[in-house]
Short mmCIF file of N, CA and C in Angstrom, two decimals:
data_model
loop_
_atom_site.label_atom_id
_atom_site.label_comp_id
_atom_site.label_asym_id
_atom_site.label_seq_id
_atom_site.Cartn_x
_atom_site.Cartn_y
_atom_site.Cartn_z
N MET C 1 -263.27 233.68 153.48
CA MET C 1 -262.18 234.51 153.74
C MET C 1 -261.29 234.01 154.81
N ASP C 2 -260.16 234.41 154.53
CA ASP C 2 -259.14 233.90 155.44
C ASP C 2 -258.95 234.92 156.57
N PRO C 3 -258.95 234.44 157.81
CA PRO C 3 -258.84 235.37 158.91
C PRO C 3 -257.42 235.99 159.00
N ARG C 4 -256.51 235.55 158.28
CA ARG C 4 -255.15 236.10 158.39
C ARG C 4 -255.03 237.32 157.50
N LEU C 5 -254.18 238.19 157.91
CA LEU C 5 -253.92 239.39 157.13
C LEU C 5 -252.99 239.10 155.97
N ILE C 6 -251.91 238.51 156.28
CA ILE C 6 -250.96 238.14 155.26
C ILE C 6 -250.94 236.64 155.26
N GLY C 7 -251.20 236.12 154.13
CA GLY C 7 -251.18 234.68 154.03
C GLY C 7 -249.83 234.24 153.50
N LEU C 8 -249.13 233.47 154.30
CA LEU C 8 -247.80 233.02 153.89
C LEU C 8 -247.89 231.59 153.41
N ASP C 9 -248.53 231.39 152.45
CA ASP C 9 -248.60 230.05 151.90
C ASP C 9 -247.43 229.87 150.95
N PRO C 10 -247.15 228.68 150.58
CA PRO C 10 -245.97 228.41 149.76
C PRO C 10 -246.04 229.10 148.41
N GLN C 11 -247.19 229.27 147.85
CA GLN C 11 -247.28 229.92 146.54
C GLN C 11 -246.90 231.40 146.67
N THR C 12 -247.32 232.08 147.67
CA THR C 12 -247.01 233.49 147.89
C THR C 12 -245.51 233.65 148.15
N LEU C 13 -245.01 232.72 148.97
CA LEU C 13 -243.57 232.78 149.25
C LEU C 13 -242.78 232.52 147.98
N PHE C 14 -243.20 231.58 147.18
CA PHE C 14 -242.50 231.28 145.94
C PHE C 14 -242.61 232.49 145.00
N ASP C 15 -243.73 233.11 144.87
CA ASP C 15 -243.91 234.28 144.00
C ASP C 15 -243.06 235.46 144.51
N THR C 16 -243.04 235.60 145.81
CA THR C 16 -242.25 236.68 146.41
C THR C 16 -240.77 236.41 146.16
N GLY C 17 -240.32 235.20 146.30
CA GLY C 17 -238.91 234.84 146.07
C GLY C 17 -238.54 235.09 144.61
N ILE C 18 -239.42 234.68 143.69
CA ILE C 18 -239.14 234.88 142.27
C ILE C 18 -239.13 236.37 141.97
N THR C 19 -239.99 237.11 142.56
CA THR C 19 -240.03 238.56 142.34
C THR C 19 -238.73 239.18 142.86
N LEU C 20 -238.30 238.70 144.03
CA LEU C 20 -237.05 239.23 144.60
C LEU C 20 -235.85 238.87 143.72
N VAL C 21 -235.81 237.64 143.21
CA VAL C 21 -234.72 237.23 142.33
C VAL C 21 -234.80 238.04 141.03
N ALA C 22 -235.96 238.27 140.51
CA ALA C 22 -236.11 239.04 139.27
C ALA C 22 -235.68 240.49 139.51
N MET C 23 -236.03 241.01 140.67
CA MET C 23 -235.62 242.38 140.99
C MET C 23 -234.10 242.47 141.15
N LEU C 24 -233.54 241.45 141.78
CA LEU C 24 -232.08 241.43 141.95
C LEU C 24 -231.39 241.34 140.59
N VAL C 25 -231.84 240.49 139.72
CA VAL C 25 -231.28 240.36 138.38
C VAL C 25 -231.49 241.69 137.62
N LEU C 26 -232.68 242.22 137.74
CA LEU C 26 -232.96 243.49 137.08
C LEU C 26 -232.06 244.61 137.63
N PHE C 27 -231.87 244.64 138.93
CA PHE C 27 -231.02 245.64 139.56
C PHE C 27 -229.57 245.49 139.10
N ILE C 28 -229.07 244.26 139.07
CA ILE C 28 -227.69 244.01 138.62
C ILE C 28 -227.57 244.35 137.14
N GLY C 29 -228.53 243.98 136.36
CA GLY C 29 -228.50 244.28 134.93
C GLY C 29 -228.56 245.77 134.67
N LEU C 30 -229.47 246.43 135.33
CA LEU C 30 -229.56 247.88 135.16
C LEU C 30 -228.32 248.58 135.70
N SER C 31 -227.79 248.05 136.80
CA SER C 31 -226.57 248.62 137.36
C SER C 31 -225.45 248.51 136.35
N TYR C 32 -225.35 247.38 135.74
CA TYR C 32 -224.30 247.16 134.74
C TYR C 32 -224.56 248.01 133.50
N LEU C 33 -225.79 248.09 133.06
CA LEU C 33 -226.10 248.81 131.84
C LEU C 33 -226.28 250.32 132.04
N LEU C 34 -226.85 250.76 133.14
CA LEU C 34 -227.16 252.17 133.31
C LEU C 34 -226.31 252.86 134.40
N PHE C 35 -226.22 252.25 135.56
CA PHE C 35 -225.56 252.92 136.67
C PHE C 35 -224.05 253.06 136.45
N ASN C 36 -223.41 252.01 135.96
CA ASN C 36 -221.95 252.10 135.73
C ASN C 36 -221.60 253.16 134.68
N PRO C 37 -222.30 253.20 133.51
CA PRO C 37 -222.00 254.29 132.56
C PRO C 37 -222.30 255.67 133.16
N ALA C 38 -223.35 255.77 133.94
CA ALA C 38 -223.68 257.06 134.58
C ALA C 38 -222.57 257.43 135.57
N ARG C 39 -222.12 256.46 136.35
CA ARG C 39 -221.01 256.72 137.28
C ARG C 39 -219.75 257.13 136.52
N ASN C 40 -219.47 256.39 135.44
CA ASN C 40 -218.29 256.75 134.64
C ASN C 40 -218.42 258.16 134.07
N LEU C 41 -219.62 258.49 133.58
CA LEU C 41 -219.86 259.82 133.05
C LEU C 41 -219.68 260.88 134.14
N ILE C 42 -220.20 260.59 135.32
CA ILE C 42 -220.06 261.52 136.44
C ILE C 42 -218.59 261.66 136.83
N ASN C 43 -217.87 260.53 136.87
CA ASN C 43 -216.44 260.57 137.22
C ASN C 43 -215.64 261.36 136.18
N LYS C 44 -215.95 261.12 134.89
CA LYS C 44 -215.27 261.87 133.84
C LYS C 44 -215.57 263.36 133.96
N ARG C 45 -216.82 263.68 134.20
CA ARG C 45 -217.21 265.09 134.36
C ARG C 45 -216.50 265.70 135.57
N LYS C 46 -216.41 264.93 136.64
CA LYS C 46 -215.72 265.39 137.85
C LYS C 46 -214.24 265.64 137.56
N GLU C 47 -213.61 264.71 136.84
CA GLU C 47 -212.20 264.86 136.48
C GLU C 47 -212.00 266.06 135.55
N PHE C 48 -212.94 266.25 134.61
CA PHE C 48 -212.86 267.39 133.69
C PHE C 48 -212.96 268.70 134.48
N ILE C 49 -213.88 268.78 135.40
CA ILE C 49 -214.05 269.99 136.21
C ILE C 49 -212.81 270.24 137.06
N GLU C 50 -212.26 269.16 137.66
CA GLU C 50 -211.04 269.31 138.46
C GLU C 50 -209.88 269.79 137.58
N GLY C 51 -209.80 269.26 136.37
CA GLY C 51 -208.77 269.71 135.42
C GLY C 51 -208.94 271.18 135.08
N GLN C 52 -210.20 271.56 134.84
CA GLN C 52 -210.49 272.96 134.54
C GLN C 52 -210.09 273.86 135.72
N LEU C 53 -210.41 273.41 136.93
CA LEU C 53 -210.04 274.19 138.11
C LEU C 53 -208.52 274.30 138.25
N LYS C 54 -207.82 273.18 137.98
CA LYS C 54 -206.36 273.21 138.06
C LYS C 54 -205.79 274.14 136.99
N GLU C 55 -206.35 274.08 135.78
CA GLU C 55 -205.90 274.97 134.71
C GLU C 55 -206.17 276.44 135.07
N ALA C 56 -207.32 276.69 135.67
CA ALA C 56 -207.67 278.05 136.08
C ALA C 56 -206.69 278.54 137.15
N ALA C 57 -206.38 277.66 138.10
CA ALA C 57 -205.43 278.03 139.14
C ALA C 57 -204.05 278.29 138.53
N SER C 58 -203.65 277.42 137.60
CA SER C 58 -202.36 277.59 136.92
C SER C 58 -202.35 278.89 136.12
N ALA C 59 -203.44 279.16 135.41
CA ALA C 59 -203.54 280.39 134.62
C ALA C 59 -203.50 281.61 135.54
N LYS C 60 -204.14 281.50 136.70
CA LYS C 60 -204.12 282.60 137.66
C LYS C 60 -202.69 282.84 138.16
N GLU C 61 -201.99 281.74 138.47
CA GLU C 61 -200.59 281.87 138.91
C GLU C 61 -199.73 282.49 137.80
N ASP C 62 -199.95 282.03 136.58
CA ASP C 62 -199.20 282.59 135.45
C ASP C 62 -199.51 284.08 135.28
N ALA C 63 -200.79 284.42 135.42
CA ALA C 63 -201.18 285.83 135.29
C ALA C 63 -200.54 286.67 136.38
N LEU C 64 -200.50 286.14 137.60
CA LEU C 64 -199.85 286.88 138.69
C LEU C 64 -198.35 287.02 138.44
N ALA C 65 -197.74 285.95 137.93
CA ALA C 65 -196.31 286.01 137.60
C ALA C 65 -196.08 287.04 136.49
N MET C 66 -196.95 287.04 135.47
CA MET C 66 -196.82 288.01 134.38
C MET C 66 -197.02 289.44 134.91
N LYS C 67 -197.97 289.60 135.82
CA LYS C 67 -198.23 290.91 136.39
C LYS C 67 -197.00 291.40 137.15
N GLU C 68 -196.41 290.52 137.94
CA GLU C 68 -195.19 290.90 138.66
C GLU C 68 -194.07 291.24 137.68
N SER C 69 -193.97 290.44 136.62
CA SER C 69 -192.95 290.70 135.60
C SER C 69 -193.19 292.06 134.95
N TYR C 70 -194.43 292.35 134.58
CA TYR C 70 -194.75 293.63 133.97
C TYR C 70 -194.52 294.78 134.95
N ASP C 71 -194.88 294.56 136.22
CA ASP C 71 -194.63 295.61 137.21
C ASP C 71 -193.14 295.90 137.34
N SER C 72 -192.33 294.84 137.37
CA SER C 72 -190.88 295.05 137.48
C SER C 72 -190.36 295.72 136.20
N LYS C 73 -190.90 295.32 135.04
CA LYS C 73 -190.48 295.96 133.79
C LYS C 73 -190.88 297.43 133.78
N LEU C 74 -192.08 297.74 134.28
CA LEU C 74 -192.52 299.13 134.36
C LEU C 74 -191.61 299.93 135.28
N ALA C 75 -191.23 299.32 136.41
CA ALA C 75 -190.32 299.99 137.33
C ALA C 75 -188.97 300.24 136.64
N LYS C 76 -188.50 299.24 135.89
CA LYS C 76 -187.24 299.40 135.17
C LYS C 76 -187.37 300.49 134.11
N ILE C 77 -188.51 300.52 133.43
CA ILE C 77 -188.73 301.54 132.41
C ILE C 77 -188.73 302.93 133.04
N ASP C 78 -189.37 303.05 134.22
CA ASP C 78 -189.37 304.33 134.91
C ASP C 78 -187.93 304.74 135.27
N GLU C 79 -187.15 303.77 135.77
CA GLU C 79 -185.76 304.06 136.12
C GLU C 79 -184.97 304.45 134.87
N GLU C 80 -185.18 303.70 133.78
CA GLU C 80 -184.47 304.00 132.54
C GLU C 80 -184.84 305.37 132.00
N SER C 81 -186.13 305.70 132.08
CA SER C 81 -186.55 307.02 131.59
C SER C 81 -185.95 308.12 132.46
N ALA C 82 -185.88 307.89 133.77
CA ALA C 82 -185.25 308.87 134.65
C ALA C 82 -183.77 309.01 134.31
N GLU C 83 -183.11 307.88 134.04
CA GLU C 83 -181.69 307.92 133.66
C GLU C 83 -181.52 308.66 132.34
N LEU C 84 -182.40 308.35 131.36
CA LEU C 84 -182.30 309.02 130.06
C LEU C 84 -182.51 310.52 130.19
N LEU C 85 -183.48 310.91 131.02
CA LEU C 85 -183.73 312.34 131.22
C LEU C 85 -182.53 313.00 131.89
N ALA C 86 -181.95 312.31 132.89
CA ALA C 86 -180.78 312.87 133.57
C ALA C 86 -179.62 313.01 132.59
N GLU C 87 -179.44 311.99 131.76
CA GLU C 87 -178.34 312.05 130.79
C GLU C 87 -178.60 313.14 129.75
N ALA C 88 -179.86 313.28 129.33
CA ALA C 88 -180.19 314.33 128.36
C ALA C 88 -179.93 315.71 128.97
N ARG C 89 -180.29 315.88 130.25
CA ARG C 89 -180.01 317.16 130.90
C ARG C 89 -178.51 317.40 130.99
N LYS C 90 -177.78 316.35 131.32
CA LYS C 90 -176.33 316.46 131.43
C LYS C 90 -175.73 316.87 130.08
N LYS C 91 -176.19 316.20 129.00
CA LYS C 91 -175.70 316.52 127.67
C LYS C 91 -176.08 317.95 127.28
N ALA C 92 -177.30 318.36 127.65
CA ALA C 92 -177.75 319.72 127.32
C ALA C 92 -176.88 320.75 128.04
N LYS C 93 -176.57 320.50 129.31
CA LYS C 93 -175.71 321.43 130.04
C LYS C 93 -174.31 321.45 129.43
N GLN C 94 -173.83 320.27 129.05
CA GLN C 94 -172.52 320.18 128.43
C GLN C 94 -172.52 320.96 127.11
N ARG C 95 -173.56 320.78 126.33
CA ARG C 95 -173.67 321.48 125.04
C ARG C 95 -173.77 322.98 125.28
N GLU C 96 -174.51 323.35 126.33
CA GLU C 96 -174.65 324.76 126.66
C GLU C 96 -173.28 325.37 126.98
N SER C 97 -172.49 324.67 127.79
CA SER C 97 -171.17 325.19 128.13
C SER C 97 -170.28 325.24 126.89
N GLU C 98 -170.43 324.25 125.99
CA GLU C 98 -169.65 324.27 124.74
C GLU C 98 -170.04 325.48 123.89
N ILE C 99 -171.34 325.74 123.80
CA ILE C 99 -171.82 326.88 123.00
C ILE C 99 -171.31 328.19 123.60
N VAL C 100 -171.36 328.29 124.95
CA VAL C 100 -170.88 329.51 125.61
C VAL C 100 -169.39 329.68 125.36
N ALA C 101 -168.64 328.55 125.45
CA ALA C 101 -167.20 328.62 125.20
C ALA C 101 -166.92 329.03 123.76
N GLU C 102 -167.65 328.45 122.81
CA GLU C 102 -167.48 328.81 121.40
C GLU C 102 -167.82 330.28 121.17
N ALA C 103 -168.87 330.76 121.82
CA ALA C 103 -169.25 332.17 121.68
C ALA C 103 -168.15 333.07 122.25
N GLY C 104 -167.57 332.67 123.39
CA GLY C 104 -166.47 333.44 123.97
C GLY C 104 -165.27 333.48 123.05
N GLU C 105 -164.95 332.33 122.47
CA GLU C 105 -163.83 332.27 121.53
C GLU C 105 -164.10 333.15 120.31
N GLU C 106 -165.33 333.09 119.80
CA GLU C 106 -165.69 333.91 118.64
C GLU C 106 -165.60 335.39 118.99
N ALA C 107 -166.07 335.74 120.17
CA ALA C 107 -165.98 337.15 120.61
C ALA C 107 -164.52 337.57 120.71
N HIS C 108 -163.68 336.69 121.25
CA HIS C 108 -162.26 337.00 121.37
C HIS C 108 -161.64 337.19 119.98
N ARG C 109 -162.02 336.31 119.03
CA ARG C 109 -161.50 336.45 117.67
C ARG C 109 -161.95 337.77 117.05
N ILE C 110 -163.22 338.13 117.29
CA ILE C 110 -163.74 339.38 116.73
C ILE C 110 -162.99 340.57 117.32
N VAL C 111 -162.76 340.55 118.65
CA VAL C 111 -162.05 341.65 119.30
C VAL C 111 -160.62 341.73 118.77
N THR C 112 -159.97 340.55 118.63
CA THR C 112 -158.60 340.53 118.12
C THR C 112 -158.56 341.08 116.70
N ARG C 113 -159.49 340.65 115.87
CA ARG C 113 -159.54 341.14 114.49
C ARG C 113 -159.79 342.65 114.47
N ALA C 114 -160.69 343.13 115.34
CA ALA C 114 -160.98 344.56 115.39
C ALA C 114 -159.74 345.33 115.84
N GLU C 115 -159.00 344.78 116.82
CA GLU C 115 -157.77 345.44 117.26
C GLU C 115 -156.75 345.50 116.13
N LYS C 116 -156.65 344.41 115.38
CA LYS C 116 -155.72 344.40 114.24
C LYS C 116 -156.14 345.43 113.21
N GLU C 117 -157.45 345.51 112.95
CA GLU C 117 -157.93 346.48 111.97
C GLU C 117 -157.66 347.91 112.45
N VAL C 118 -157.83 348.14 113.76
CA VAL C 118 -157.56 349.47 114.31
C VAL C 118 -156.08 349.79 114.17
N ALA C 119 -155.22 348.77 114.47
CA ALA C 119 -153.77 348.98 114.33
C ALA C 119 -153.41 349.27 112.87
N LEU C 120 -154.02 348.53 111.94
CA LEU C 120 -153.76 348.77 110.52
C LEU C 120 -154.22 350.16 110.11
N GLU C 121 -155.38 350.56 110.64
CA GLU C 121 -155.91 351.88 110.32
C GLU C 121 -154.99 352.97 110.87
N LYS C 122 -154.45 352.76 112.10
CA LYS C 122 -153.52 353.73 112.67
C LYS C 122 -152.26 353.83 111.81
N ASP C 123 -151.76 352.64 111.39
CA ASP C 123 -150.57 352.65 110.53
C ASP C 123 -150.85 353.39 109.22
N LYS C 124 -152.04 353.16 108.68
CA LYS C 124 -152.42 353.83 107.43
C LYS C 124 -152.47 355.34 107.63
N VAL C 125 -153.05 355.76 108.76
CA VAL C 125 -153.15 357.20 109.05
C VAL C 125 -151.75 357.77 109.25
N ARG C 126 -150.87 357.04 109.91
CA ARG C 126 -149.49 357.51 110.12
C ARG C 126 -148.78 357.67 108.77
N ASP C 127 -148.99 356.65 107.92
CA ASP C 127 -148.37 356.75 106.59
C ASP C 127 -148.89 357.97 105.84
N GLU C 128 -150.19 358.22 105.92
CA GLU C 128 -150.76 359.39 105.26
C GLU C 128 -150.17 360.68 105.84
N MET C 129 -150.00 360.69 107.19
CA MET C 129 -149.41 361.86 107.84
C MET C 129 -147.98 362.08 107.37
N LYS C 130 -147.25 360.99 107.26
CA LYS C 130 -145.86 361.11 106.79
C LYS C 130 -145.83 361.67 105.38
N GLN C 131 -146.79 361.18 104.53
CA GLN C 131 -146.84 361.69 103.16
C GLN C 131 -147.18 363.17 103.16
N GLU C 132 -148.10 363.56 104.05
CA GLU C 132 -148.46 364.97 104.14
C GLU C 132 -147.26 365.80 104.62
N MET C 133 -146.50 365.22 105.58
CA MET C 133 -145.31 365.92 106.08
C MET C 133 -144.29 366.10 104.95
N VAL C 134 -144.16 365.02 104.15
CA VAL C 134 -143.23 365.11 103.03
C VAL C 134 -143.70 366.20 102.06
N GLN C 135 -145.01 366.24 101.79
CA GLN C 135 -145.55 367.26 100.89
C GLN C 135 -145.34 368.66 101.47
N VAL C 136 -145.58 368.76 102.80
CA VAL C 136 -145.39 370.07 103.43
C VAL C 136 -143.92 370.48 103.35
N ALA C 137 -143.04 369.47 103.61
CA ALA C 137 -141.61 369.78 103.55
C ALA C 137 -141.23 370.19 102.13
N THR C 138 -141.82 369.50 101.15
CA THR C 138 -141.55 369.84 99.76
C THR C 138 -142.05 371.25 99.46
N LEU C 139 -143.24 371.58 99.91
CA LEU C 139 -143.78 372.92 99.72
C LEU C 139 -142.90 373.97 100.41
N MET C 140 -142.48 373.61 101.62
CA MET C 140 -141.66 374.53 102.38
C MET C 140 -140.32 374.75 101.67
N ALA C 141 -139.79 373.65 101.16
CA ALA C 141 -138.53 373.77 100.43
C ALA C 141 -138.73 374.63 99.19
N GLY C 142 -139.88 374.44 98.54
CA GLY C 142 -140.17 375.25 97.37
C GLY C 142 -140.28 376.72 97.74
N LYS C 143 -140.88 377.01 98.89
CA LYS C 143 -141.00 378.39 99.35
C LYS C 143 -139.62 378.97 99.65
N PHE C 144 -138.77 378.13 100.26
CA PHE C 144 -137.42 378.59 100.59
C PHE C 144 -136.66 378.94 99.33
N VAL C 145 -136.78 378.08 98.38
CA VAL C 145 -136.04 378.31 97.15
C VAL C 145 -136.59 379.55 96.44
N SER C 146 -137.90 379.70 96.41
CA SER C 146 -138.48 380.82 95.69
C SER C 146 -138.24 382.15 96.39
N LYS C 147 -138.15 382.20 97.64
CA LYS C 147 -138.01 383.46 98.35
C LYS C 147 -136.57 383.78 98.69
N SER C 148 -135.74 382.83 98.85
CA SER C 148 -134.35 383.02 99.29
C SER C 148 -134.33 383.90 100.52
N LEU C 149 -134.85 383.40 101.52
CA LEU C 149 -135.03 384.17 102.73
C LEU C 149 -133.83 384.05 103.67
N ASP C 150 -133.80 384.93 104.61
CA ASP C 150 -132.74 384.87 105.61
C ASP C 150 -133.16 383.92 106.73
N GLU C 151 -132.33 383.81 107.76
CA GLU C 151 -132.59 382.84 108.83
C GLU C 151 -133.83 383.19 109.62
N LYS C 152 -134.08 384.44 109.81
CA LYS C 152 -135.25 384.86 110.58
C LYS C 152 -136.52 384.46 109.85
N THR C 153 -136.59 384.69 108.57
CA THR C 153 -137.75 384.34 107.77
C THR C 153 -137.88 382.83 107.71
N GLN C 154 -136.74 382.16 107.61
CA GLN C 154 -136.75 380.69 107.56
C GLN C 154 -137.32 380.14 108.87
N ALA C 155 -136.95 380.66 110.01
CA ALA C 155 -137.45 380.22 111.31
C ALA C 155 -138.94 380.46 111.41
N GLU C 156 -139.37 381.59 110.88
CA GLU C 156 -140.80 381.90 110.90
C GLU C 156 -141.57 380.89 110.03
N LEU C 157 -141.02 380.54 108.89
CA LEU C 157 -141.69 379.56 108.02
C LEU C 157 -141.77 378.19 108.68
N VAL C 158 -140.68 377.78 109.35
CA VAL C 158 -140.68 376.48 110.05
C VAL C 158 -141.73 376.52 111.16
N ALA C 159 -141.78 377.61 111.92
CA ALA C 159 -142.75 377.74 113.00
C ALA C 159 -144.17 377.70 112.44
N GLU C 160 -144.35 378.43 111.33
CA GLU C 160 -145.67 378.46 110.70
C GLU C 160 -146.07 377.07 110.21
N THR C 161 -145.14 376.31 109.63
CA THR C 161 -145.41 374.96 109.13
C THR C 161 -145.74 374.02 110.28
N LEU C 162 -144.95 374.17 111.35
CA LEU C 162 -145.22 373.35 112.52
C LEU C 162 -146.60 373.66 113.10
N LYS C 163 -146.94 374.93 113.09
CA LYS C 163 -148.24 375.34 113.60
C LYS C 163 -149.35 374.76 112.73
N ASP C 164 -149.14 374.75 111.41
CA ASP C 164 -150.13 374.19 110.49
C ASP C 164 -150.30 372.67 110.72
N MET C 165 -149.19 371.99 110.95
CA MET C 165 -149.24 370.53 111.13
C MET C 165 -149.76 370.16 112.51
N GLY C 166 -149.48 370.96 113.49
CA GLY C 166 -149.95 370.71 114.83
C GLY C 166 -148.91 369.95 115.64
N ASP C 167 -149.05 370.03 116.96
CA ASP C 167 -148.09 369.39 117.87
C ASP C 167 -148.26 367.88 117.89
N ASP C 168 -149.47 367.38 117.70
CA ASP C 168 -149.73 365.92 117.78
C ASP C 168 -148.96 365.16 116.72
N THR C 169 -148.74 365.75 115.57
CA THR C 169 -148.04 365.07 114.49
C THR C 169 -146.64 364.71 114.93
N TRP C 170 -145.97 365.61 115.61
CA TRP C 170 -144.57 365.38 115.99
C TRP C 170 -144.48 364.48 117.20
N GLN C 171 -145.49 364.40 118.03
CA GLN C 171 -145.43 363.57 119.24
C GLN C 171 -145.70 362.11 118.92
N ASN C 172 -146.41 361.81 117.89
CA ASN C 172 -146.70 360.43 117.56
C ASN C 172 -145.55 359.92 116.78
#
């Protein structure tokens, strides 16, 4: 046995050197074959994730912009609905005043027509009274002719006829 712990003889050194060169070649080969594709895969995955994050941020910004747009549209819709309601109330009040005016005009026409009808009825009654007066005068004349009365009797007949006709007939 050799009293040394590690024997550095030329064969061991040569074997160690060859092992180191083989490991280096193996490391470079594996690096080229395995590590580089793994790094590329990791880089692609990293780029994909970053793209996804950028798209998510962009989508979030778009969503916020759309939300603001919808909020402003809702505010405009509220304003428009308030305007429409105000205009509808205005039109309703206008229509109400038109209806009231039309009703007033119709009432005036009805009153005017009723007054005309009353005037026509008065004229008709006057005409009837005149006809009655003519008949009374005719009757009175017939009485005068049949009786041949004197002036006193004639005055009494006129008074009696006037009494029968009434005072209102002569005043109208």
